[in-house]
Amino acid sequence: MTITADVETLVRVCAVSDLEVERGSAALFGSTQIALFRLADGTLHAVSNRDPYTGAQVMSRGIVGTRDDAPTIASPLHKQVFDLRTGLCLDTKGAEPASLRVWAVVERDGDVLLDLTQELTQVVAEAA
Ligand code: FES
């Protein structure tokens, strides 16, 4: 996925080196918790820390993995699996479809920059 981030709306979150590879970190923006991931291939992903199935802010504690070509995060609670690029749930474990919010995140000069104005979420409906 190509992200054309607008310089005007980027906010620095941390240094890339602050993010442990293949482990999530949570960042707070206003009342929104964002789970950040730096994968072994160097890609960065920013998704909602909120597990849409439970409402708990736990996605940064989830398990990173892959499904076919998709980099994924599995909820630490009921193990639903989400595509980190789109937020789509790839394995609902029998529950209704729900998705994570996804934001544009880029690396520049060793910094992690987030564009909160660019939501890349494909399906925004969340389970109640
Ligand atoms: S994610 Fe909260 S106890 Fe494990």
Coordinates of N, CA, C and O and ligand atoms in Angstrom, one line a residue:
M1 N 0.9 -1.2 0.0 CA 0.0 0.0 0.0 C 0.9 1.2 0.0 O 1.8 1.3 0.8
T2 N 0.6 2.2 -0.9 CA 1.4 3.4 -0.9 C 0.7 4.5 -0.1 O -0.5 4.7 -0.3
I3 N 1.5 5.0 0.8 CA 0.9 6.1 1.6 C 1.5 7.4 1.2 O 2.7 7.6 1.2
T4 N 0.7 8.3 0.7 CA 1.2 9.7 0.4 C 0.8 10.6 1.5 O -0.2 11.2 1.6
A5 N 1.7 10.6 2.5 CA 1.4 11.4 3.7 C 1.6 12.9 3.5 O 2.5 13.3 2.8
D6 N 0.7 13.7 4.0 CA 0.8 15.1 3.8 C 1.7 15.7 5.0 O 1.4 15.5 6.1
V7 N 2.8 16.3 4.6 CA 3.7 16.8 5.6 C 3.0 17.7 6.6 O 3.4 17.6 7.8
E8 N 2.0 18.4 6.2 CA 1.3 19.4 7.1 C 0.7 18.6 8.3 O 0.6 19.2 9.4
T9 N 0.2 17.4 8.1 CA -0.6 16.8 9.1 C 0.1 15.7 9.8 O -0.5 14.9 10.6
L10 N 1.4 15.5 9.5 CA 2.1 14.4 10.2 C 2.5 14.8 11.6 O 2.9 16.0 11.8
V11 N 2.4 13.9 12.5 CA 2.8 14.1 13.9 C 3.9 13.1 14.2 O 3.7 11.9 13.9
R12 N 4.9 13.5 14.9 CA 6.0 12.6 15.3 C 5.5 11.8 16.5 O 5.0 12.4 17.5
V13 N 5.7 10.5 16.5 CA 5.2 9.7 17.6 C 6.4 9.3 18.5 O 6.4 9.4 19.7
C14 N 7.5 8.8 17.8 CA 8.7 8.3 18.5 C 9.7 8.1 17.5 O 9.5 8.3 16.3
A15 N 10.9 7.6 18.0 CA 11.9 7.1 17.0 C 11.6 5.7 16.6 O 11.0 5.0 17.3
V16 N 12.0 5.4 15.4 CA 11.7 4.0 14.9 C 12.4 3.0 15.8 O 11.8 2.0 16.1
S17 N 13.5 3.4 16.3 CA 14.3 2.5 17.2 C 13.6 2.3 18.6 O 14.0 1.4 19.3
D18 N 12.6 3.1 18.9 CA 11.9 2.9 20.1 C 10.9 1.8 20.0 O 10.4 1.2 21.0
L19 N 10.6 1.4 18.7 CA 9.6 0.3 18.5 C 10.3 -1.0 18.4 O 11.2 -1.2 17.6
E20 N 9.9 -1.9 19.3 CA 10.5 -3.3 19.3 C 10.0 -4.0 18.1 O 8.8 -4.0 17.8
V21 N 10.9 -4.7 17.3 CA 10.4 -5.4 16.1 C 9.5 -6.5 16.4 O 9.7 -7.3 17.4
E22 N 8.3 -6.6 15.7 CA 7.3 -7.6 15.9 C 6.6 -7.5 17.2 O 5.9 -8.5 17.6
R23 N 6.7 -6.4 17.9 CA 5.9 -6.2 19.1 C 5.2 -4.9 19.0 O 5.7 -3.9 18.5
G24 N 4.0 -4.8 19.6 CA 3.2 -3.6 19.6 C 3.6 -2.6 20.6 O 4.1 -3.0 21.7
S25 N 3.3 -1.4 20.3 CA 3.4 -0.3 21.3 C 2.2 0.5 21.2 O 1.6 0.7 20.2
A26 N 1.7 1.1 22.4 CA 0.5 1.9 22.3 C 0.9 3.4 22.5 O 1.8 3.7 23.2
A27 N 0.2 4.2 21.7 CA 0.4 5.7 21.8 C -0.9 6.3 22.0 O -1.9 5.9 21.4
L28 N -1.0 7.4 22.8 CA -2.2 8.0 23.1 C -2.3 9.4 22.3 O -1.4 10.2 22.5
F29 N -3.4 9.6 21.6 CA -3.6 10.9 20.9 C -4.9 11.4 21.3 O -5.9 10.8 20.8
G30 N -5.0 12.4 22.1 CA -6.3 12.8 22.7 C -6.9 11.6 23.4 O -6.3 11.1 24.3
S31 N -8.1 11.2 23.0 CA -8.7 10.1 23.6 C -8.5 8.8 22.8 O -9.1 7.8 23.1
T32 N -7.8 8.9 21.7 CA -7.6 7.7 20.8 C -6.3 7.0 21.1 O -5.2 7.6 21.1
Q33 N -6.4 5.7 21.4 CA -5.2 4.9 21.6 C -4.9 4.2 20.3 O -5.8 3.6 19.7
I34 N -3.6 4.3 19.9 CA -3.2 3.7 18.7 C -2.1 2.7 18.9 O -1.2 2.9 19.7
A35 N -2.3 1.5 18.3 CA -1.3 0.5 18.5 C -0.3 0.5 17.3 O -0.8 0.5 16.1
L36 N 1.0 0.7 17.6 CA 2.0 0.8 16.5 C 2.8 -0.5 16.4 O 3.1 -1.1 17.4
F37 N 3.1 -0.9 15.2 CA 3.8 -2.1 15.0 C 5.0 -1.8 14.0 O 4.7 -1.2 12.9
R38 N 6.1 -2.4 14.3 CA 7.3 -2.3 13.4 C 7.6 -3.8 13.1 O 8.0 -4.5 14.0
L39 N 7.4 -4.2 11.8 CA 7.6 -5.6 11.5 C 9.0 -5.9 11.1 O 9.8 -5.0 10.8
A40 N 9.3 -7.2 11.0 CA 10.7 -7.6 10.6 C 11.1 -7.1 9.3 O 12.3 -6.9 9.0
D41 N 10.1 -6.9 8.4 CA 10.5 -6.4 7.0 C 10.6 -4.9 7.0 O 10.8 -4.3 5.9
G42 N 10.6 -4.2 8.2 CA 10.8 -2.8 8.3 C 9.5 -2.0 8.1 O 9.5 -0.8 8.3
T43 N 8.4 -2.6 7.7 CA 7.2 -1.8 7.6 C 6.6 -1.4 8.9 O 6.8 -2.1 9.9
L44 N 5.9 -0.3 8.9 CA 5.2 0.3 10.1 C 3.7 0.2 9.9 O 3.2 0.4 8.8
H45 N 3.0 -0.1 11.0 CA 1.6 -0.1 10.9 C 1.0 0.6 12.1 O 1.5 0.4 13.2
A46 N -0.1 1.3 11.9 CA -0.8 2.0 13.0 C -2.3 1.6 12.9 O -3.0 1.9 11.9
V47 N -2.7 0.9 14.0 CA -4.2 0.6 14.0 C -4.7 0.9 15.4 O -4.0 1.3 16.3
S48 N -6.0 0.9 15.5 CA -6.7 1.2 16.7 C -6.2 0.2 17.8 O -6.1 -1.0 17.5
N49 N -5.9 0.7 19.0 CA -5.6 -0.2 20.1 C -6.8 -0.9 20.6 O -6.7 -1.9 21.3
R50 N -8.0 -0.4 20.2 CA -9.2 -1.0 20.7 C -9.6 -2.2 19.9 O -9.8 -2.2 18.7
D51 N -9.8 -3.3 20.7 CA -10.3 -4.6 20.1 C -11.8 -4.4 19.8 O -12.5 -4.2 20.8
P52 N -12.2 -4.4 18.5 CA -13.6 -4.1 18.3 C -14.6 -5.2 18.8 O -15.7 -4.9 19.0
Y53 N -14.0 -6.3 19.2 CA -14.9 -7.4 19.7 C -15.1 -7.3 21.2 O -16.1 -7.8 21.7
T54 N -14.2 -6.7 21.9 CA -14.4 -6.6 23.3 C -14.5 -5.1 23.8 O -14.9 -4.9 24.9
G55 N -14.0 -4.2 23.0 CA -13.9 -2.8 23.4 C -12.7 -2.5 24.3 O -12.5 -1.4 24.7
A56 N -11.9 -3.6 24.5 CA -10.7 -3.4 25.4 C -9.6 -2.8 24.6 O -9.4 -3.1 23.4
Q57 N -8.8 -2.0 25.2 CA -7.6 -1.4 24.6 C -6.4 -2.3 24.7 O -5.5 -2.1 25.5
V58 N -6.4 -3.3 23.8 CA -5.4 -4.4 24.0 C -4.6 -4.8 22.8 O -3.7 -5.7 22.8
M59 N -4.9 -4.2 21.6 CA -4.3 -4.7 20.4 C -2.8 -4.6 20.4 O -2.1 -5.4 19.7
S60 N -2.3 -3.6 21.1 CA -0.8 -3.5 21.1 C -0.2 -4.7 21.8 O 1.0 -4.9 21.7
R61 N -1.0 -5.4 22.6 CA -0.5 -6.6 23.3 C -0.7 -7.9 22.4 O -0.5 -9.0 22.9
G62 N -1.2 -7.7 21.2 CA -1.6 -8.9 20.4 C -0.4 -9.6 19.8 O 0.7 -9.1 20.0
I63 N -0.7 -10.6 19.1 CA 0.4 -11.4 18.5 C 0.5 -11.1 17.0 O -0.5 -11.3 16.3
V64 N 1.7 -10.7 16.6 CA 2.0 -10.4 15.2 C 2.1 -11.7 14.4 O 2.7 -12.7 14.9
G65 N 1.6 -11.7 13.2 CA 1.8 -12.9 12.4 C 1.5 -12.6 10.9 O 1.6 -11.5 10.5
T66 N 1.2 -13.7 10.1 CA 0.9 -13.5 8.7 C -0.2 -14.5 8.4 O -0.3 -15.5 9.0
R67 N -1.0 -14.1 7.4 CA -2.0 -14.9 6.8 C -1.8 -14.7 5.3 O -2.1 -13.6 4.8
D68 N -1.4 -15.8 4.6 CA -1.0 -15.6 3.2 C 0.0 -14.4 3.1 O 1.0 -14.4 3.7
D69 N -0.4 -13.4 2.3 CA 0.5 -12.2 2.1 C 0.3 -11.2 3.2 O 1.0 -10.2 3.2
A70 N -0.7 -11.3 4.0 CA -1.1 -10.3 4.9 C -0.4 -10.3 6.2 O -0.3 -11.3 6.9
P71 N 0.2 -9.2 6.6 CA 0.7 -9.1 8.0 C -0.5 -8.9 8.9 O -1.4 -8.1 8.6
T72 N -0.4 -9.6 10.0 CA -1.6 -9.6 10.9 C -1.3 -9.4 12.3 O -0.2 -9.5 12.8
I73 N -2.4 -9.0 13.0 CA -2.3 -8.9 14.5 C -3.5 -9.7 15.0 O -4.7 -9.6 14.5
A74 N -3.3 -10.5 16.0 CA -4.3 -11.3 16.6 C -4.6 -10.7 18.0 O -3.7 -10.4 18.8
S75 N -5.9 -10.5 18.3 CA -6.3 -10.0 19.6 C -5.8 -10.9 20.7 O -6.0 -12.1 20.6
P76 N -5.3 -10.4 21.8 CA -4.9 -11.2 22.9 C -6.1 -11.8 23.6 O -5.9 -12.7 24.5
L77 N -7.3 -11.3 23.4 CA -8.4 -11.7 24.1 C -9.1 -12.9 23.5 O -8.9 -14.0 23.9
H78 N -9.9 -12.7 22.4 CA -10.6 -13.8 21.7 C -9.9 -14.3 20.4 O -10.5 -15.0 19.7
K79 N -8.7 -13.8 20.2 CA -7.8 -14.3 19.1 C -8.3 -14.0 17.7 O -7.9 -14.6 16.7
Q80 N -9.3 -13.0 17.5 CA -9.6 -12.6 16.2 C -8.4 -12.1 15.5 O -7.5 -11.4 16.1
V81 N -8.2 -12.4 14.2 CA -7.0 -12.0 13.4 C -7.4 -10.9 12.5 O -8.4 -11.0 11.7
F82 N -6.6 -9.8 12.5 CA -6.8 -8.6 11.6 C -5.7 -8.4 10.7 O -4.5 -8.6 11.1
D83 N -6.0 -7.9 9.5 CA -4.9 -7.5 8.5 C -4.4 -6.1 9.0 O -5.2 -5.2 9.1
L84 N -3.1 -6.0 9.2 CA -2.6 -4.8 9.7 C -2.7 -3.7 8.7 O -2.6 -2.5 9.0
R85 N -2.8 -4.0 7.4 CA -2.8 -3.0 6.4 C -4.1 -2.4 6.1 O -4.3 -1.2 5.7
T86 N -5.2 -3.2 6.4 CA -6.5 -2.7 6.1 C -7.4 -2.7 7.3 O -8.5 -2.0 7.2
G87 N -7.0 -3.4 8.3 CA -7.9 -3.4 9.5 C -9.0 -4.5 9.4 O -9.7 -4.8 10.4
L88 N -9.1 -5.1 8.3 CA -10.1 -6.1 8.1 C -9.9 -7.4 8.9 O -8.8 -7.8 9.1
C89 N -11.0 -7.9 9.5 CA -10.8 -9.1 10.3 C -10.8 -10.3 9.3 O -11.7 -10.5 8.5
L90 N -9.7 -11.1 9.4 CA -9.6 -12.2 8.5 C -10.1 -13.5 9.2 O -10.2 -14.5 8.5
D91 N -10.2 -13.5 10.5 CA -10.7 -14.7 11.2 C -11.5 -14.2 12.4 O -11.0 -13.7 13.4
T92 N -12.9 -14.2 12.2 CA -13.7 -13.6 13.2 C -14.0 -14.6 14.3 O -14.7 -14.2 15.3
K93 N -13.5 -15.8 14.2 CA -13.8 -16.8 15.3 C -15.3 -17.0 15.5 O -15.8 -17.2 16.6
G94 N -16.1 -16.9 14.3 CA -17.5 -17.1 14.4 C -18.3 -15.8 14.7 O -19.5 -15.9 14.7
A95 N -17.7 -14.7 15.1 CA -18.4 -13.5 15.4 C -18.7 -12.7 14.2 O -18.3 -13.0 13.1
E96 N -19.5 -11.7 14.3 CA -19.9 -10.8 13.2 C -18.6 -10.1 12.7 O -17.7 -9.9 13.5
P97 N -18.6 -9.7 11.4 CA -17.4 -9.0 10.9 C -17.2 -7.7 11.6 O -18.2 -7.0 11.9
A98 N -16.0 -7.3 11.9 CA -15.6 -6.0 12.5 C -14.2 -5.7 12.1 O -13.5 -6.6 11.6
S99 N -13.8 -4.5 12.2 CA -12.5 -4.2 11.8 C -11.8 -3.2 12.7 O -12.5 -2.5 13.5
L100 N -10.5 -3.1 12.5 CA -9.7 -2.1 13.3 C -9.6 -0.9 12.4 O -9.6 -0.9 11.2
R101 N -9.6 0.3 13.1 CA -9.2 1.5 12.4 C -7.7 1.5 12.0 O -6.9 0.9 12.8
V102 N -7.4 2.0 10.9 CA -6.0 2.0 10.4 C -5.6 3.4 10.0 O -6.4 4.1 9.3
W103 N -4.4 3.9 10.4 CA -4.0 5.2 10.0 C -2.7 5.1 9.2 O -1.9 4.2 9.3
A104 N -2.5 6.2 8.4 CA -1.2 6.3 7.7 C -0.1 6.5 8.6 O -0.1 7.4 9.5
V105 N 1.0 5.8 8.5 CA 2.2 5.9 9.3 C 3.4 5.8 8.4 O 3.4 4.9 7.5
V106 N 4.3 6.7 8.5 CA 5.5 6.6 7.7 C 6.8 6.8 8.6 O 6.7 7.3 9.7
E107 N 7.9 6.4 8.0 CA 9.2 6.6 8.6 C 9.9 7.8 7.9 O 9.9 7.8 6.7
R108 N 10.4 8.7 8.7 CA 11.2 9.7 8.0 C 12.4 10.1 8.9 O 12.2 10.5 10.1
D109 N 13.6 10.0 8.4 CA 14.8 10.4 9.2 C 14.8 9.7 10.5 O 15.2 10.3 11.6
G110 N 14.4 8.4 10.6 CA 14.5 7.7 11.8 C 13.3 7.9 12.8 O 13.3 7.3 13.9
D111 N 12.4 8.7 12.4 CA 11.2 9.0 13.2 C 10.0 8.3 12.6 O 9.8 8.1 11.4
V112 N 9.1 8.0 13.6 CA 7.8 7.4 13.2 C 6.8 8.6 13.1 O 6.6 9.3 14.1
L113 N 6.2 8.8 12.0 CA 5.3 9.9 11.8 C 3.9 9.4 11.5 O 3.8 8.5 10.6
L114 N 2.9 9.9 12.1 CA 1.6 9.4 12.0 C 0.7 10.5 11.4 O 0.9 11.7 11.7
D115 N -0.2 10.1 10.5 CA -1.2 11.1 9.9 C -2.6 10.7 10.4 O -3.2 9.9 9.8
L116 N -3.0 11.4 11.4 CA -4.3 11.1 12.0 C -5.4 11.5 11.1 O -6.6 11.1 11.3
T117 N -5.2 12.4 10.2 CA -6.2 12.8 9.3 C -6.4 11.8 8.1 O -7.4 11.9 7.4
Q118 N -5.5 10.9 8.0 CA -5.6 9.9 6.9 C -6.0 8.5 7.5 O -5.1 7.8 7.9
E119 N -7.2 8.2 7.5 CA -7.6 6.9 8.0 C -7.8 6.0 6.8 O -8.4 6.3 5.8
L120 N -7.1 4.9 6.9 CA -7.1 3.9 5.7 C -8.1 2.8 5.9 O -8.1 1.9 5.1
T121 N -8.8 2.9 7.0 CA -9.8 1.8 7.3 C -10.7 1.5 6.1 O -11.2 2.4 5.5
Q122 N -10.9 0.2 5.9 CA -11.7 -0.1 4.7 C -13.2 -0.4 5.2 O -14.1 -0.1 4.5
V123 N -13.3 -1.0 6.3 CA -14.7 -1.2 6.9 C -14.7 -0.6 8.2 O -13.9 -1.0 9.1
V124 N -15.5 0.4 8.5 CA -15.4 1.1 9.7 C -16.4 0.5 10.8 O -16.4 0.9 11.9
A125 N -17.3 -0.3 10.3 CA -18.3 -0.8 11.3 C -17.6 -1.6 12.4 O -16.8 -2.4 12.1
E126 N -18.0 -1.4 13.6 CA -17.4 -2.1 14.7 C -18.5 -2.8 15.4 O -19.6 -2.3 15.6
A127 N -18.2 -4.0 15.9 CA -19.2 -4.7 16.7 C -19.5 -3.9 18.0 O -18.6 -3.3 18.5
A128 N -20.7 -4.0 18.5 CA -21.0 -3.2 19.7 C -20.3 -3.7 20.9 O -20.0 -4.9 21.0
Ligands
FES1 S1 -4.4 -8.1 27.1 FE1 -5.1 -7.4 28.9 S2 -4.6 -9.1 30.2 FE2 -3.8 -9.6 28.4

